[in-house]
Structure formats: C-alpha cells, structure tokens
PDB file of C-alpha atoms in Angstrom:
ATOM      1  CA  GLN A 141      98.895 176.983 106.344  1.00 32.00           C
ATOM      2  CA  PRO A 142      99.909 180.720 105.469  1.00 33.00           C
ATOM      3  CA  ARG A 143     103.012 181.281 102.729  1.00 33.00           C
ATOM      4  CA  ASP A 144     106.243 182.362 104.453  1.00 34.00           C
ATOM      5  CA  LEU A 145     106.485 185.051 102.035  1.00 31.00           C
ATOM      6  CA  GLU A 146     110.283 185.363 102.773  1.00 34.00           C
ATOM      7  CA  THR A 147     109.917 181.965 100.398  1.00 34.00           C
ATOM      8  CA  VAL A 148     107.605 184.225  97.670  1.00 35.00           C
ATOM      9  CA  PRO A 149     109.702 184.830  94.706  1.00 36.00           C
ATOM     10  CA  SER A 150     109.328 187.991  93.128  1.00 39.00           C
ATOM     11  CA  GLU A 151     106.841 188.727  90.021  1.00 42.00           C
ATOM     12  CA  THR A 152     110.152 189.828  87.934  1.00 41.00           C
ATOM     13  CA  ASP A 153     111.557 185.826  88.155  1.00 40.00           C
ATOM     14  CA  LEU A 154     108.319 184.037  87.371  1.00 37.00           C
ATOM     15  CA  THR A 155     108.281 181.851  84.288  1.00 37.00           C
ATOM     16  CA  MET A 156     104.804 181.244  83.163  1.00 40.00           C
ATOM     17  CA  SER A 157     104.739 178.249  85.117  1.00 45.00           C
ATOM     18  CA  ALA A 158     104.200 180.242  88.553  1.00 67.00           C
ATOM     19  CA  ARG A 159     102.266 183.032  87.774  1.00 80.00           C
ATOM     20  CA  PRO A 160     102.075 185.679  90.943  1.00 75.00           C
ATOM     21  CA  GLU A 161      98.450 184.546  91.227  1.00 76.00           C
ATOM     22  CA  HIS A 162      98.926 181.542  91.739  1.00 74.00           C
ATOM     23  CA  ILE A 163     101.277 182.039  94.893  1.00 73.00           C
ATOM     24  CA  ALA A 164      99.755 183.777  97.193  1.00 70.00           C
ATOM     25  CA  PRO A 165      96.756 186.736  96.636  1.00 70.00           C
ATOM     26  CA  PRO A 166      98.075 190.155  95.810  1.00 73.00           C
ATOM     27  CA  GLU A 167      97.593 191.689  99.074  1.00 72.00           C
ATOM     28  CA  VAL A 168     100.074 188.827 100.593  1.00 70.00           C
ATOM     29  CA  PHE A 169     102.389 188.960  97.752  1.00 75.00           C
ATOM     30  CA  TYR A 170     102.358 192.081  96.681  1.00 76.00           C
ATOM     31  CA  ASP A 171     104.103 193.297 100.433  1.00 76.00           C
ATOM     32  CA  ASP A 172     106.377 195.892 101.273  1.00 80.00           C
ATOM     33  CA  LYS A 173     109.265 194.356 100.275  1.00 83.00           C
ATOM     34  CA  GLU A 174     108.002 193.162  96.524  1.00 83.00           C
ATOM     35  CA  ALA A 175     105.991 196.662  96.166  1.00 78.00           C
ATOM     36  CA  ARG A 176     109.071 198.481  96.676  1.00 84.00           C
ATOM     37  CA  LYS A 177     111.219 196.234  94.375  1.00 84.00           C
ATOM     38  CA  TYR A 178     108.527 196.379  91.791  1.00 80.00           C
ATOM     39  CA  THR A 179     107.814 200.443  91.651  1.00 81.00           C
ATOM     40  CA  THR A 180     111.709 200.062  91.241  1.00 83.00           C
ATOM     41  CA  ASN A 181     112.909 197.974  88.804  1.00 83.00           C
ATOM     42  CA  THR A 182     113.160 199.769  85.526  1.00 88.00           C
ATOM     43  CA  ARG A 183     112.258 197.079  83.130  1.00 88.00           C
ATOM     44  CA  MET A 184     108.776 197.054  85.006  1.00 87.00           C
ATOM     45  CA  MET A 185     108.412 200.257  84.759  1.00 90.00           C
ATOM     46  CA  GLU A 186     108.513 200.812  80.931  1.00 93.00           C
ATOM     47  CA  ILE A 187     106.649 197.800  80.395  1.00 92.00           C
ATOM     48  CA  GLN A 188     103.727 199.316  82.585  1.00 93.00           C
ATOM     49  CA  ALA A 189     104.311 202.843  80.826  1.00 94.00           C
ATOM     50  CA  THR A 190     104.106 201.600  77.611  1.00 95.00           C
ATOM     51  CA  LEU A 191     100.983 199.034  78.346  1.00 96.00           C
ATOM     52  CA  THR A 192      99.294 202.416  80.089  1.00 97.00           C
ATOM     53  CA  GLU A 193     100.026 204.007  76.526  1.00 97.00           C
ATOM     54  CA  ARG A 194      98.358 201.476  74.599  1.00 97.00           C
ATOM     55  CA  ALA A 195      95.269 201.232  76.904  1.00 97.00           C
ATOM     56  CA  LEU A 196      95.047 205.069  76.822  1.00 97.00           C
ATOM     57  CA  GLU A 197      95.271 204.821  72.799  1.00 96.00           C
ATOM     58  CA  LEU A 198      91.917 202.232  72.929  1.00 97.00           C
ATOM     59  CA  LEU A 199      90.189 204.307  75.705  1.00 96.00           C
ATOM     60  CA  ASN A 200      89.835 206.978  72.454  1.00 93.00           C
ATOM     61  CA  LEU A 201      89.005 209.912  74.742  1.00 95.00           C
ATOM     62  CA  PRO A 202      88.175 212.850  72.558  1.00 91.00           C
ATOM     63  CA  ASP A 203      90.671 215.462  71.602  1.00 88.00           C
ATOM     64  CA  ASP A 204      88.935 218.199  72.798  1.00 90.00           C
ATOM     65  CA  GLY A 205      91.958 219.733  75.303  1.00 89.00           C
ATOM     66  CA  VAL A 206      89.141 218.936  78.243  1.00 93.00           C
ATOM     67  CA  PRO A 207      90.740 216.805  80.242  1.00 95.00           C
ATOM     68  CA  LYS A 208      89.164 213.556  81.401  1.00 97.00           C
ATOM     69  CA  LEU A 209      88.469 211.616  84.833  1.00 98.00           C
ATOM     70  CA  LEU A 210      89.591 208.276  84.947  1.00 98.00           C
ATOM     71  CA  LEU A 211      89.224 205.031  87.226  1.00 98.00           C
ATOM     72  CA  ASP A 212      92.968 203.172  87.522  1.00 97.00           C
ATOM     73  CA  LEU A 213      91.885 199.390  88.467  1.00 97.00           C
ATOM     74  CA  GLY A 214      94.820 197.488  90.296  1.00 94.00           C
ATOM     75  CA  CYS A 215      96.231 200.929  90.215  1.00 94.00           C
ATOM     76  CA  GLY A 216      99.439 199.512  92.343  1.00 92.00           C
ATOM     77  CA  SER A 217     101.893 202.049  93.138  1.00 90.00           C
ATOM     78  CA  GLY A 218     101.570 204.447  90.581  1.00 92.00           C
ATOM     79  CA  LEU A 219     102.898 203.911  87.806  1.00 93.00           C
ATOM     80  CA  SER A 220      99.993 203.827  85.109  1.00 95.00           C
ATOM     81  CA  GLY A 221      98.816 206.666  86.930  1.00 95.00           C
ATOM     82  CA  GLU A 222     102.039 208.779  85.756  1.00 95.00           C
ATOM     83  CA  THR A 223     101.106 208.316  82.404  1.00 96.00           C
ATOM     84  CA  ILE A 224      97.273 208.905  82.575  1.00 97.00           C
ATOM     85  CA  SER A 225      98.759 212.293  84.207  1.00 96.00           C
ATOM     86  CA  GLU A 226     101.326 212.919  81.728  1.00 95.00           C
ATOM     87  CA  HIS A 227      98.626 213.061  79.237  1.00 95.00           C
ATOM     88  CA  GLY A 228      96.600 215.828  80.915  1.00 95.00           C
ATOM     89  CA  HIS A 229      94.173 213.645  82.731  1.00 97.00           C
ATOM     90  CA  GLN A 230      93.050 213.114  86.022  1.00 97.00           C
ATOM     91  CA  TRP A 231      92.220 209.811  88.035  1.00 97.00           C
ATOM     92  CA  ILE A 232      91.257 207.665  90.779  1.00 97.00           C
ATOM     93  CA  GLY A 233      93.237 204.584  91.794  1.00 96.00           C
ATOM     94  CA  LEU A 234      92.260 201.312  93.647  1.00 96.00           C
ATOM     95  CA  ASP A 235      94.385 198.558  94.526  1.00 94.00           C
ATOM     96  CA  VAL A 236      93.937 195.738  97.356  1.00 92.00           C
ATOM     97  CA  SER A 237      97.299 196.450  98.319  1.00 92.00           C
ATOM     98  CA  ARG A 238      98.220 198.370 101.220  1.00 92.00           C
ATOM     99  CA  SER A 239     102.504 198.029 100.497  1.00 91.00           C
ATOM    100  CA  MET A 240     101.382 199.466  96.823  1.00 90.00           C
ATOM    101  CA  LEU A 241      99.587 202.363  97.800  1.00 94.00           C
ATOM    102  CA  ASN A 242     102.021 203.081 100.689  1.00 92.00           C
ATOM    103  CA  VAL A 243     104.309 203.291  97.970  1.00 91.00           C
ATOM    104  CA  ALA A 244     102.371 205.705  95.394  1.00 92.00           C
ATOM    105  CA  ASN A 245     101.783 207.817  98.562  1.00 91.00           C
ATOM    106  CA  GLU A 246     105.145 208.282  99.117  1.00 91.00           C
ATOM    107  CA  ARG A 247     105.988 208.714  95.466  1.00 88.00           C
ATOM    108  CA  GLU A 248     103.350 211.483  95.246  1.00 90.00           C
ATOM    109  CA  ALA A 249     101.192 210.095  92.662  1.00 91.00           C
ATOM    110  CA  GLU A 250      98.701 213.005  91.570  1.00 92.00           C
ATOM    111  CA  GLY A 251      95.769 210.705  91.491  1.00 94.00           C
ATOM    112  CA  ASP A 252      93.632 209.881  94.774  1.00 95.00           C
ATOM    113  CA  LEU A 253      93.987 206.358  96.155  1.00 96.00           C
ATOM    114  CA  MET A 254      91.643 203.893  97.720  1.00 96.00           C
ATOM    115  CA  GLU A 255      91.922 200.395  98.905  1.00 95.00           C
ATOM    116  CA  GLY A 256      89.679 197.771  98.113  1.00 93.00           C
ATOM    117  CA  ASP A 257      88.908 194.229  96.129  1.00 93.00           C
ATOM    118  CA  MET A 258      87.758 194.642  92.602  1.00 94.00           C
ATOM    119  CA  GLY A 259      85.807 191.052  93.373  1.00 93.00           C
ATOM    120  CA  GLN A 260      83.702 192.715  95.671  1.00 92.00           C
ATOM    121  CA  GLY A 261      82.414 195.499  93.377  1.00 95.00           C
ATOM    122  CA  LEU A 262      83.680 199.100  93.017  1.00 96.00           C
ATOM    123  CA  PRO A 263      81.830 201.714  95.911  1.00 93.00           C
ATOM    124  CA  LEU A 264      81.604 204.141  93.017  1.00 95.00           C
ATOM    125  CA  ARG A 265      79.100 207.123  91.842  1.00 96.00           C
ATOM    126  CA  ASP A 266      76.974 205.753  88.740  1.00 96.00           C
ATOM    127  CA  GLY A 267      78.500 207.352  85.556  1.00 96.00           C
ATOM    128  CA  MET A 268      81.317 209.070  87.584  1.00 96.00           C
ATOM    129  CA  PHE A 269      84.158 208.360  85.316  1.00 98.00           C
ATOM    130  CA  ASP A 270      84.760 209.029  81.317  1.00 97.00           C
ATOM    131  CA  GLY A 271      86.869 205.865  81.050  1.00 97.00           C
ATOM    132  CA  ALA A 272      88.806 202.893  82.918  1.00 98.00           C
ATOM    133  CA  ILE A 273      92.040 201.329  82.458  1.00 98.00           C
ATOM    134  CA  SER A 274      93.454 198.240  84.305  1.00 97.00           C
ATOM    135  CA  ILE A 275      96.932 197.008  83.729  1.00 96.00           C
ATOM    136  CA  SER A 276      98.077 193.707  84.611  1.00 92.00           C
ATOM    137  CA  ALA A 277      94.939 193.076  87.003  1.00 93.00           C
ATOM    138  CA  VAL A 278      92.140 191.179  85.794  1.00 94.00           C
ATOM    139  CA  GLN A 279      93.142 188.278  85.665  1.00 92.00           C
ATOM    140  CA  TRP A 280      93.494 187.885  89.369  1.00 90.00           C
ATOM    141  CA  LEU A 281      89.928 187.785  89.677  1.00 91.00           C
ATOM    142  CA  CYS A 282      89.542 184.334  88.716  1.00 88.00           C
ATOM    143  CA  ASN A 283      91.554 183.176  91.407  1.00 81.00           C
ATOM    144  CA  ALA A 284      89.755 181.593  94.877  1.00 73.00           C
ATOM    145  CA  GLU A 285      92.218 182.032  97.750  1.00 71.00           C
ATOM    146  CA  THR A 286      89.341 180.112  99.844  1.00 69.00           C
ATOM    147  CA  THR A 287      86.211 177.784  99.333  1.00 64.00           C
ATOM    148  CA  ALA A 288      83.666 180.503  99.993  1.00 67.00           C
ATOM    149  CA  GLN A 289      84.972 182.584  97.073  1.00 79.00           C
ATOM    150  CA  ASP A 290      83.745 182.236  93.597  1.00 91.00           C
ATOM    151  CA  PRO A 291      85.609 183.863  90.533  1.00 92.00           C
ATOM    152  CA  ARG A 292      82.105 184.319  88.612  1.00 93.00           C
ATOM    153  CA  ILE A 293      80.950 185.912  91.278  1.00 94.00           C
ATOM    154  CA  ARG A 294      83.872 188.153  91.863  1.00 93.00           C
ATOM    155  CA  LEU A 295      84.066 189.097  88.111  1.00 96.00           C
ATOM    156  CA  ARG A 296      80.464 189.724  88.081  1.00 96.00           C
ATOM    157  CA  ASN A 297      80.345 192.245  90.768  1.00 96.00           C
ATOM    158  CA  PHE A 298      83.541 193.911  89.192  1.00 97.00           C
ATOM    159  CA  PHE A 299      81.909 193.822  85.726  1.00 97.00           C
ATOM    160  CA  GLY A 300      78.274 195.208  86.919  1.00 97.00           C
ATOM    161  CA  THR A 301      79.631 198.142  89.542  1.00 97.00           C
ATOM    162  CA  LEU A 302      81.934 199.017  86.845  1.00 98.00           C
ATOM    163  CA  TYR A 303      79.654 199.346  84.110  1.00 98.00           C
ATOM    164  CA  ARG A 304      77.587 201.365  86.363  1.00 97.00           C
ATOM    165  CA  SER A 305      80.279 203.886  87.185  1.00 97.00           C
ATOM    166  CA  LEU A 306      81.189 204.577  83.865  1.00 97.00           C
ATOM    167  CA  ALA A 307      79.039 207.720  81.789  1.00 96.00           C
ATOM    168  CA  ARG A 308      77.191 206.567  78.823  1.00 94.00           C
ATOM    169  CA  GLY A 309      79.458 205.781  75.627  1.00 93.00           C
ATOM    170  CA  ALA A 310      82.565 205.810  77.668  1.00 96.00           C
ATOM    171  CA  ARG A 311      85.043 202.805  77.078  1.00 97.00           C
ATOM    172  CA  ALA A 312      86.823 200.423  79.639  1.00 98.00           C
ATOM    173  CA  VAL A 313      90.529 199.141  78.357  1.00 98.00           C
ATOM    174  CA  LEU A 314      91.736 196.220  80.467  1.00 98.00           C
ATOM    175  CA  GLN A 315      94.966 194.850  79.855  1.00 96.00           C
ATOM    176  CA  LEU A 316      95.247 191.046  81.107  1.00 94.00           C
ATOM    177  CA  TYR A 317      97.355 188.200  81.265  1.00 91.00           C
ATOM    178  CA  PRO A 318      95.244 185.121  80.736  1.00 90.00           C
ATOM    179  CA  GLU A 319      96.107 181.732  81.611  1.00 88.00           C
ATOM    180  CA  SER A 320      93.932 179.906  78.842  1.00 89.00           C
ATOM    181  CA  THR A 321      91.296 180.408  76.398  1.00 91.00           C
ATOM    182  CA  LYS A 322      89.129 179.208  78.881  1.00 92.00           C
ATOM    183  CA  GLN A 323      89.982 181.991  81.222  1.00 93.00           C
ATOM    184  CA  ILE A 324      89.642 184.565  78.671  1.00 93.00           C
ATOM    185  CA  GLU A 325      86.051 182.778  77.639  1.00 94.00           C
ATOM    186  CA  MET A 326      85.255 183.548  81.331  1.00 94.00           C
ATOM    187  CA  ILE A 327      86.176 187.387  82.167  1.00 96.00           C
ATOM    188  CA  THR A 328      84.795 188.511  78.566  1.00 95.00           C
ATOM    189  CA  THR A 329      81.235 186.385  79.217  1.00 95.00           C
ATOM    190  CA  ALA A 330      81.340 188.114  82.181  1.00 96.00           C
ATOM    191  CA  GLY A 331      81.787 191.736  81.245  1.00 96.00           C
ATOM    192  CA  MET A 332      78.952 190.999  78.140  1.00 95.00           C
ATOM    193  CA  ARG A 333      76.467 189.854  81.139  1.00 96.00           C
ATOM    194  CA  ALA A 334      76.914 193.172  82.586  1.00 96.00           C
ATOM    195  CA  GLY A 335      75.921 195.412  79.802  1.00 95.00           C
ATOM    196  CA  PHE A 336      79.158 196.093  77.965  1.00 96.00           C
ATOM    197  CA  SER A 337      80.027 195.545  73.975  1.00 94.00           C
ATOM    198  CA  GLY A 338      83.318 195.415  72.582  1.00 94.00           C
ATOM    199  CA  GLY A 339      85.920 192.107  72.902  1.00 93.00           C
ATOM    200  CA  LEU A 340      89.549 191.336  73.252  1.00 93.00           C
ATOM    201  CA  VAL A 341      91.964 192.914  70.735  1.00 94.00           C
ATOM    202  CA  VAL A 342      95.369 190.972  70.656  1.00 94.00           C
ATOM    203  CA  ASP A 343      98.556 193.420  69.988  1.00 94.00           C
ATOM    204  CA  TYR A 344     101.153 191.057  67.611  1.00 93.00           C
ATOM    205  CA  PRO A 345      98.952 187.997  67.464  1.00 90.00           C
ATOM    206  CA  ASN A 346     101.352 185.881  65.770  1.00 88.00           C
ATOM    207  CA  SER A 347     104.222 186.510  68.178  1.00 86.00           C
ATOM    208  CA  THR A 348     104.660 184.326  70.904  1.00 81.00           C
ATOM    209  CA  ARG A 349     106.422 186.717  72.735  1.00 82.00           C
ATOM    210  CA  ALA A 350     105.086 190.342  72.216  1.00 87.00           C
ATOM    211  CA  LYS A 351     100.938 188.931  71.869  1.00 91.00           C
ATOM    212  CA  LYS A 352      99.564 191.318  74.388  1.00 94.00           C
ATOM    213  CA  TYR A 353      95.367 191.285  75.320  1.00 95.00           C
ATOM    214  CA  TYR A 354      93.437 194.213  75.882  1.00 97.00           C
ATOM    215  CA  LEU A 355      89.838 193.822  76.871  1.00 96.00           C
ATOM    216  CA  CYS A 356      87.907 196.710  75.306  1.00 97.00           C
ATOM    217  CA  LEU A 357      84.459 197.260  76.762  1.00 97.00           C
ATOM    218  CA  MET A 358      82.216 199.722  75.421  1.00 96.00           C
ATOM    219  CA  ALA A 359      79.092 200.752  78.005  1.00 95.00           C
ATOM    220  CA  GLY A 360      76.403 202.351  76.268  1.00 85.00           C
ATOM    221  CA  ALA A 361      76.602 202.621  72.399  1.00 77.00           C
ATOM    222  CA  ALA A 362      78.557 199.847  70.491  1.00 79.00           C
ATOM    223  CA  ALA A 363      81.560 200.758  68.139  1.00 81.00           C
ATOM    224  CA  PRO A 364      83.544 198.236  66.459  1.00 84.00           C
ATOM    225  CA  LEU A 365      86.984 197.073  67.417  1.00 85.00           C
ATOM    226  CA  PRO A 366      90.026 199.183  67.453  1.00 85.00           C
ATOM    227  CA  MET A 367      92.733 197.092  65.150  1.00 87.00           C
ATOM    228  CA  PRO A 368      95.319 195.545  66.845  1.00 89.00           C
ATOM    229  CA  LYS A 369      99.235 196.010  66.820  1.00 89.00           C
ATOM    230  CA  GLY A 370     101.858 193.929  64.740  1.00 81.00           C
ATOM    231  CA  MET A 371      99.194 192.288  62.068  1.00 73.00           C
ATOM    232  CA  ASP A 372     102.168 192.630  59.273  1.00 67.00           C
ATOM    233  CA  GLY A 373     104.320 190.513  61.362  1.00 58.00           C
ATOM    234  CA  GLU A 374     106.075 193.461  63.137  1.00 58.00           C
ATOM    235  CA  GLU A 375     107.268 192.047  66.940  1.00 56.00           C
ATOM    236  CA  ASP A 376     107.545 194.184  70.488  1.00 54.00           C
ATOM    237  CA  MET A 377     110.178 192.797  72.606  1.00 45.00           C
ATOM    238  CA  SER A 378     108.240 191.440  75.701  1.00 44.00           C
ATOM    239  CA  GLU A 379     106.845 188.178  77.955  1.00 44.00           C
ATOM    240  CA  ASP A 380     106.314 185.096  76.717  1.00 40.00           C
ATOM    241  CA  GLU A 381     102.167 184.545  76.774  1.00 39.00           C
ATOM    242  CA  GLU A 382     100.317 181.144  76.362  1.00 42.00           C
ATOM    243  CA  VAL A 383      96.855 182.023  74.367  1.00 45.00           C
ATOM    244  CA  ASP A 384      96.543 181.006  70.593  1.00 44.00           C
ATOM    245  CA  VAL A 385      93.992 183.480  68.949  1.00 45.00           C
ATOM    246  CA  GLY A 386      92.714 183.558  65.186  1.00 44.00           C
ATOM    247  CA  PRO A 387      94.608 184.921  62.378  1.00 41.00           C
ATOM    248  CA  ASN A 388      93.247 188.823  62.274  1.00 43.00           C
ATOM    249  CA  GLY A 389      93.858 189.121  65.930  1.00 44.00           C
ATOM    250  CA  GLN A 390      90.834 189.764  67.711  1.00 44.00           C
ATOM    251  CA  VAL A 391      88.761 187.269  69.670  1.00 46.00           C
ATOM    252  CA  LYS A 392      85.755 189.895  69.302  1.00 43.00           C
ATOM    253  CA  LEU A 393      82.150 189.516  71.404  1.00 44.00           C
ATOM    254  CA  GLY A 394      79.636 192.203  70.014  1.00 40.00           C
ATOM    255  CA  MET A 395      80.486 194.633  67.142  1.00 36.00           C
ATOM    256  CA  ARG A 396      82.292 193.394  64.151  1.00 33.00           C
ATOM    257  CA  ALA A 397      85.650 195.068  62.462  1.00 34.00           C
ATOM    258  CA  LYS A 398      86.826 195.015  59.506  1.00 37.00           C
ATOM    259  CA  ASN A 399      90.722 193.875  58.709  1.00 39.00           C
ATOM    260  CA  LYS A 400      91.898 197.277  56.959  1.00 39.00           C
ATOM    261  CA  ASN A 401      95.487 196.790  55.571  1.00 42.00           C
ATOM    262  CA  ARG A 402      97.703 199.832  56.365  1.00 43.00           C
ATOM    263  CA  GLY A 403     101.099 200.387  54.300  1.00 43.00           C
ATOM    264  CA  ARG A 404     104.030 200.358  56.571  1.00 42.00           C
ATOM    265  CA  GLY A 405     106.599 202.033  53.892  1.00 46.00           C
ATOM    266  CA  GLN A 406     108.933 200.545  51.409  1.00 46.00           C
ATOM    267  CA  ARG A 407     111.442 200.005  54.009  1.00 45.00           C
ATOM    268  CA  ASP A 408     109.428 198.205  56.521  1.00 47.00           C
ATOM    269  CA  LEU A 409     108.023 196.129  53.517  1.00 43.00           C
ATOM    270  CA  LYS A 410     111.633 195.211  52.650  1.00 44.00           C
ATOM    271  CA  ALA A 411     112.454 193.990  55.819  1.00 45.00           C
ATOM    272  CA  ALA A 412     109.311 192.082  56.282  1.00 44.00           C
ATOM    273  CA  GLY A 413     110.230 190.160  52.879  1.00 45.00           C
ATOM    274  CA  GLY A 414     107.887 192.444  50.952  1.00 46.00           C
ATOM    275  CA  ILE A 415     108.347 193.478  47.236  1.00 42.00           C
ATOM    276  CA  SER A 416     106.491 196.252  47.116  1.00 41.00           C
ATOM    277  CA  LYS A 417     103.683 198.388  48.399  1.00 42.00           C
ATOM    278  CA  ARG A 418     101.581 197.649  45.671  1.00 40.00           C
ATOM    279  CA  HIS A 419     102.377 193.913  46.404  1.00 41.00           C
ATOM    280  CA  PRO A 420     103.080 193.723  49.944  1.00 46.00           C
ATOM    281  CA  GLU A 421     101.567 190.069  49.807  1.00 46.00           C
ATOM    282  CA  ALA A 422     104.522 188.613  47.998  1.00 48.00           C
ATOM    283  CA  LYS A 423     106.580 187.711  50.724  1.00 55.00           C
ATOM    284  CA  GLY A 424     110.231 185.548  50.801  1.00 69.00           C
ATOM    285  CA  ARG A 425     111.306 182.334  51.727  1.00 74.00           C
ATOM    286  CA  ASN A 426     112.716 183.418  55.157  1.00 75.00           C
ATOM    287  CA  TRP A 427     109.579 185.136  56.377  1.00 70.00           C
ATOM    288  CA  ILE A 428     107.575 182.249  55.065  1.00 77.00           C
ATOM    289  CA  GLN A 429     109.720 179.652  56.984  1.00 75.00           C
ATOM    290  CA  LYS A 430     109.299 182.036  60.186  1.00 71.00           C
ATOM    291  CA  LYS A 431     105.695 181.963  59.650  1.00 72.00           C
ATOM    292  CA  LYS A 432     105.667 178.606  59.704  1.00 73.00           C
ATOM    293  CA  GLU A 433     107.957 178.066  62.928  1.00 73.00           C
ATOM    294  CA  GLN A 434     105.604 180.433  65.045  1.00 67.00           C
ATOM    295  CA  ARG A 435     102.312 178.173  63.578  1.00 66.00           C
ATOM    296  CA  ARG A 436     104.140 174.968  64.415  1.00 68.00           C
ATOM    297  CA  ALA A 437     105.179 176.445  68.406  1.00 66.00           C
ATOM    298  CA  GLN A 438     101.432 177.428  68.618  1.00 61.00           C
ATOM    299  CA  GLY A 439     100.307 173.760  67.572  1.00 61.00           C
ATOM    300  CA  HIS A 440      98.859 174.211  64.640  1.00 65.00           C
ATOM    301  CA  THR A 441      99.240 170.761  62.806  1.00 69.00           C
ATOM    302  CA  ASP A 442      98.541 172.117  59.481  1.00 68.00           C
ATOM    303  CA  VAL A 443     100.983 173.603  58.519  1.00 72.00           C
ATOM    304  CA  PRO A 444     102.825 172.581  54.887  1.00 79.00           C
ATOM    305  CA  HIS A 445     105.940 170.829  55.297  1.00 77.00           C
ATOM    306  CA  ASP A 446     109.352 172.994  53.879  1.00 78.00           C
ATOM    307  CA  SER A 447     110.799 171.997  50.404  1.00 77.00           C
ATOM    308  CA  LYS A 448     113.530 173.387  48.010  1.00 68.00           C
ATOM    309  CA  TYR A 449     110.038 174.753  46.770  1.00 68.00           C
ATOM    310  CA  THR A 450     108.896 177.015  49.204  1.00 73.00           C
ATOM    311  CA  GLY A 451     109.253 180.655  48.812  1.00 69.00           C
ATOM    312  CA  ARG A 452     110.133 180.122  45.086  1.00 67.00           C
ATOM    313  CA  LYS A 453     108.437 182.140  42.539  1.00 61.00           C
ATOM    314  CA  ARG A 454     106.428 180.779  40.356  1.00 57.00           C
ATOM    315  CA  LYS A 455     106.897 181.207  36.729  1.00 56.00           C
ATOM    316  CA  GLN A 456     104.193 182.456  34.222  1.00 52.00           C
ATOM    317  CA  LYS A 457     103.172 179.830  31.539  1.00 50.00           C
ATOM    318  CA  GLY A 458     102.970 181.055  28.660  1.00 50.00           C
ATOM    319  CA  PHE A 459     100.671 180.346  25.154  1.00 42.00           C
TER     320      PHE A 459
END
C-alpha cells in the first residue's frame, strides 16, 4: 500500500527510531514540500556546509590552484554543491529526487545536475572525476523497497561504476549515517570488492552526539587513512548516532595509519583536565568520570566502578 505523503514526518523531526529511509524511498520522501522545507531549514544548511567542508578536507585535493571536477552523489538541492563552488571547484550532481533537483535549479546551483538512482550504477565516463563526495546519502542504498531489489547488488552497481568514473589516485569521501555495524560492514565490503582501498574515519569517536562517519576510499594508489577529529575528547554539536567504534576512531580496511598525537595548546589541555603540554595524559577526576559514563552508555561492561580514589593522584613512594 502506498504511504500517505501527508503523514510522512519531516527528516528534521525524526528520531533514530524513525529513520527517513525506513519511511519511504528518497524520491517519495523528498517530495516538493519536504525538499523546500529541507533547503530552507537553517540548521540543516549549517550541518550540510560543515559536513561538506570536512569531506573536501578528507579528499586531500592538491593545492595547486587548478579547479577540480568533483562528483556530488545525492546532491539534493545543491547545498553541498555550494560549498564545493566556494572552494573554487566545478561539480556535477546526481540525485534520485526530482523535487530536490527542481529546488537546486530554482536556487541556480552552479553545478550540472542529473536525475538518477545510484543503486542502478552511474552513467559516467571512465576516469572523468578528480574526486567524489556524498553527504548523508549512501545509507539509502541499504534499503530494499521491493522484493526484486537487493541492497548488495545495488551497492555493487554503485561502487563499481564509481570506481571507474574516478581518475587513478583520486578519492571518494562518503559521509553516511549507518544504522548498525552490520550495515557498515556491508557498505565497506562492497567498496573494497570494487577495487577501492581505504576505510572508515570516525570523527569524535568518544561522543554519542557528535560522532560522524566518513568512508574514505582511494581509487588506485593506496594511502594511510586521515586522522579523525576529536581524539582528545573535544566534542562537536550534532545529532545522535548508534554505532560504536574502537578507541582509535578508525574502522580501517586496507592501509593502516599511525595514531599521531597533536598538541591542542595550553588552554585546551586545561579545559580537558590536563596538566601541561608535556603531560597531556594527566587527567582530572571530572574528565575520568565523564569518559567512564560515555563508555557505560556505549554498552561497555568492563568500566571500573567509581570510588573515592577515582582520579586521585598517587603519592610517590620514597626510599
């Protein structure tokens, strides 16, 4: 039975228990009303700009002053494309929602726009793009709307044609909201089987609110994964997430990356409970309790109990 679109809640009103991809396919969910609401929502615009800035940073494009041609997958109404244009690059956007593309045209988006379903493959010339980004779109491929659709086949079609469309050595950075670790594994496995190297970079891995997932893929030459943000406990304001990750903030496939500690300055260290730049590991009681609470909330059962000795500096024994 088709859903009554008037009863479909806005994406901005959804909780994690009611993800938009569970309600209707994207071309139905993002109708004319929802497309305009999405594009005029100030908070959504800010989030899209921030996520796109980070995706472009992870693309690691050469700083040679030459504009690059980028592919924006799930471009929607062109919000992410605006950030690409602000960085001086050209772009082509693909989206399955005609309503979203109509809004992009009304807003005079600078990129070229195409209507199409990523799960059916990308109708693009081989080696055409210097890089690709996607903001909050890839997880839609994991939902089958009919019995004839298979998410694994859709992912295979998508990643296979994406790999061929990129120049050798180019990267694709796909920001997504995974529903579970199983979904992460299905998406990353499909990318690796298509020929990509790389893996998942998770910003703010210790935060339940600010955690963000970026699948960083390299076509051709492999390279170490970029370091995630927020490894020192710094948090960013954003939506809640569900998936837990390891303490290094990366779910890596292919190349291994070394965890490099970067100084944050004396003020940041004091705010985090550290003592000095030479001893950033020295944390106070409040910091320790906060981290314990975060790990308990994530489901860890090996967190030590709090006591009057928690965070207390041990005295040096004399001889």
